[in-house]
Amino acid sequence: EKAVAAVFDAITEALVAGDSVSLVGFGKFEVKNRSEKMGINPRTKECMTAPAHWRPVFQPGAYLKQKVNEE
């Protein structure tokens, strides 16, 4: 449990610092910037602006994709 927590903490710290983390065969964690965009509040039908923000993303590696799609 401590080892898994330490790995997640290390990944989180790297993402906060703006770095990406690659786990060979598994995938890549990185942060991407989402730009500001206009939207509509579905309750009030009022136009609103969603602010720009950073979000973490995960891209699965080829080996992980292959294993998931095996039958």
PDB file of C-alpha atoms in Angstrom:
ATOM      1  CA  GLU A   1       0.000   0.000   0.000  1.00  0.00           C
ATOM      2  CA  LYS A   2       2.831   2.400   0.860  1.00  0.00           C
ATOM      3  CA  ALA A   3       4.619   1.646  -2.412  1.00  0.00           C
ATOM      4  CA  VAL A   4       1.514   2.361  -4.486  1.00  0.00           C
ATOM      5  CA  ALA A   5       0.882   5.584  -2.563  1.00  0.00           C
ATOM      6  CA  ALA A   6       4.501   6.632  -3.130  1.00  0.00           C
ATOM      7  CA  VAL A   7       4.201   6.010  -6.893  1.00  0.00           C
ATOM      8  CA  PHE A   8       0.991   8.052  -7.109  1.00  0.00           C
ATOM      9  CA  ASP A   9       2.583  10.854  -5.066  1.00  0.00           C
ATOM     10  CA  ALA A  10       5.597  10.913  -7.399  1.00  0.00           C
ATOM     11  CA  ILE A  11       3.352  11.033 -10.486  1.00  0.00           C
ATOM     12  CA  THR A  12       1.283  13.823  -8.940  1.00  0.00           C
ATOM     13  CA  GLU A  13       4.352  15.879  -8.032  1.00  0.00           C
ATOM     14  CA  ALA A  14       5.750  15.512 -11.553  1.00  0.00           C
ATOM     15  CA  LEU A  15       2.459  16.634 -13.118  1.00  0.00           C
ATOM     16  CA  VAL A  16       2.223  19.626 -10.788  1.00  0.00           C
ATOM     17  CA  ALA A  17       5.738  20.605 -11.882  1.00  0.00           C
ATOM     18  CA  GLY A  18       4.611  20.445 -15.529  1.00  0.00           C
ATOM     19  CA  ASP A  19       6.523  17.271 -16.387  1.00  0.00           C
ATOM     20  CA  SER A  20       5.130  14.157 -18.036  1.00  0.00           C
ATOM     21  CA  VAL A  21       5.513  10.624 -16.675  1.00  0.00           C
ATOM     22  CA  SER A  22       5.973   7.646 -19.018  1.00  0.00           C
ATOM     23  CA  LEU A  23       5.568   4.069 -17.842  1.00  0.00           C
ATOM     24  CA  VAL A  24       6.909   1.936 -20.684  1.00  0.00           C
ATOM     25  CA  GLY A  25       4.242  -0.398 -22.029  1.00  0.00           C
ATOM     26  CA  PHE A  26       1.575   1.070 -19.759  1.00  0.00           C
ATOM     27  CA  GLY A  27       1.145   4.677 -20.834  1.00  0.00           C
ATOM     28  CA  LYS A  28       1.928   8.338 -20.325  1.00  0.00           C
ATOM     29  CA  PHE A  29       0.569  10.855 -17.838  1.00  0.00           C
ATOM     30  CA  GLU A  30       0.780  14.565 -18.697  1.00  0.00           C
ATOM     31  CA  VAL A  31      -1.041  17.856 -18.226  1.00  0.00           C
ATOM     32  CA  LYS A  32      -2.708  19.773 -21.036  1.00  0.00           C
ATOM     33  CA  ASN A  33      -4.126  23.258 -21.145  1.00  0.00           C
ATOM     34  CA  ARG A  34      -7.831  23.582 -21.870  1.00  0.00           C
ATOM     35  CA  SER A  35      -8.612  26.977 -23.348  1.00  0.00           C
ATOM     36  CA  GLU A  36     -11.466  29.198 -22.286  1.00  0.00           C
ATOM     37  CA  LYS A  37     -14.736  28.395 -24.033  1.00  0.00           C
ATOM     38  CA  MET A  38     -18.309  29.586 -24.190  1.00  0.00           C
ATOM     39  CA  GLY A  39     -21.130  27.357 -23.025  1.00  0.00           C
ATOM     40  CA  ILE A  40     -24.794  27.461 -22.075  1.00  0.00           C
ATOM     41  CA  ASN A  41     -26.124  26.790 -18.595  1.00  0.00           C
ATOM     42  CA  PRO A  42     -28.756  24.072 -19.208  1.00  0.00           C
ATOM     43  CA  ARG A  43     -30.931  25.229 -16.305  1.00  0.00           C
ATOM     44  CA  THR A  44     -31.123  28.947 -17.107  1.00  0.00           C
ATOM     45  CA  LYS A  45     -30.217  28.852 -20.841  1.00  0.00           C
ATOM     46  CA  GLU A  46     -27.800  31.680 -20.038  1.00  0.00           C
ATOM     47  CA  CYS A  47     -24.452  31.984 -21.861  1.00  0.00           C
ATOM     48  CA  MET A  48     -21.460  31.459 -19.636  1.00  0.00           C
ATOM     49  CA  THR A  49     -17.697  31.234 -19.969  1.00  0.00           C
ATOM     50  CA  ALA A  50     -15.767  28.182 -18.810  1.00  0.00           C
ATOM     51  CA  PRO A  51     -12.341  29.433 -17.694  1.00  0.00           C
ATOM     52  CA  ALA A  52      -9.071  28.104 -19.076  1.00  0.00           C
ATOM     53  CA  HIS A  53      -7.502  25.424 -16.899  1.00  0.00           C
ATOM     54  CA  TRP A  54      -4.948  22.630 -16.792  1.00  0.00           C
ATOM     55  CA  ARG A  55      -6.112  19.022 -16.693  1.00  0.00           C
ATOM     56  CA  PRO A  56      -4.281  15.743 -16.257  1.00  0.00           C
ATOM     57  CA  VAL A  57      -4.577  13.277 -19.145  1.00  0.00           C
ATOM     58  CA  PHE A  58      -3.533   9.670 -19.639  1.00  0.00           C
ATOM     59  CA  GLN A  59      -2.534   8.108 -22.955  1.00  0.00           C
ATOM     60  CA  PRO A  60      -2.420   4.309 -22.827  1.00  0.00           C
ATOM     61  CA  GLY A  61       0.640   2.593 -24.283  1.00  0.00           C
ATOM     62  CA  ALA A  62       0.603   0.101 -27.156  1.00  0.00           C
ATOM     63  CA  TYR A  63       1.068  -2.942 -24.901  1.00  0.00           C
ATOM     64  CA  LEU A  64      -1.835  -1.929 -22.638  1.00  0.00           C
ATOM     65  CA  LYS A  65      -4.092  -1.341 -25.658  1.00  0.00           C
ATOM     66  CA  GLN A  66      -3.115  -4.719 -27.091  1.00  0.00           C
ATOM     67  CA  LYS A  67      -3.827  -6.600 -23.835  1.00  0.00           C
ATOM     68  CA  VAL A  68      -7.198  -4.893 -23.333  1.00  0.00           C
ATOM     69  CA  ASN A  69      -8.300  -5.753 -26.881  1.00  0.00           C
ATOM     70  CA  GLU A  70      -7.291  -9.430 -26.782  1.00  0.00           C
ATOM     71  CA  GLU A  71     -10.167 -11.862 -26.956  1.00  0.00           C
TER      72      GLU A  71
END
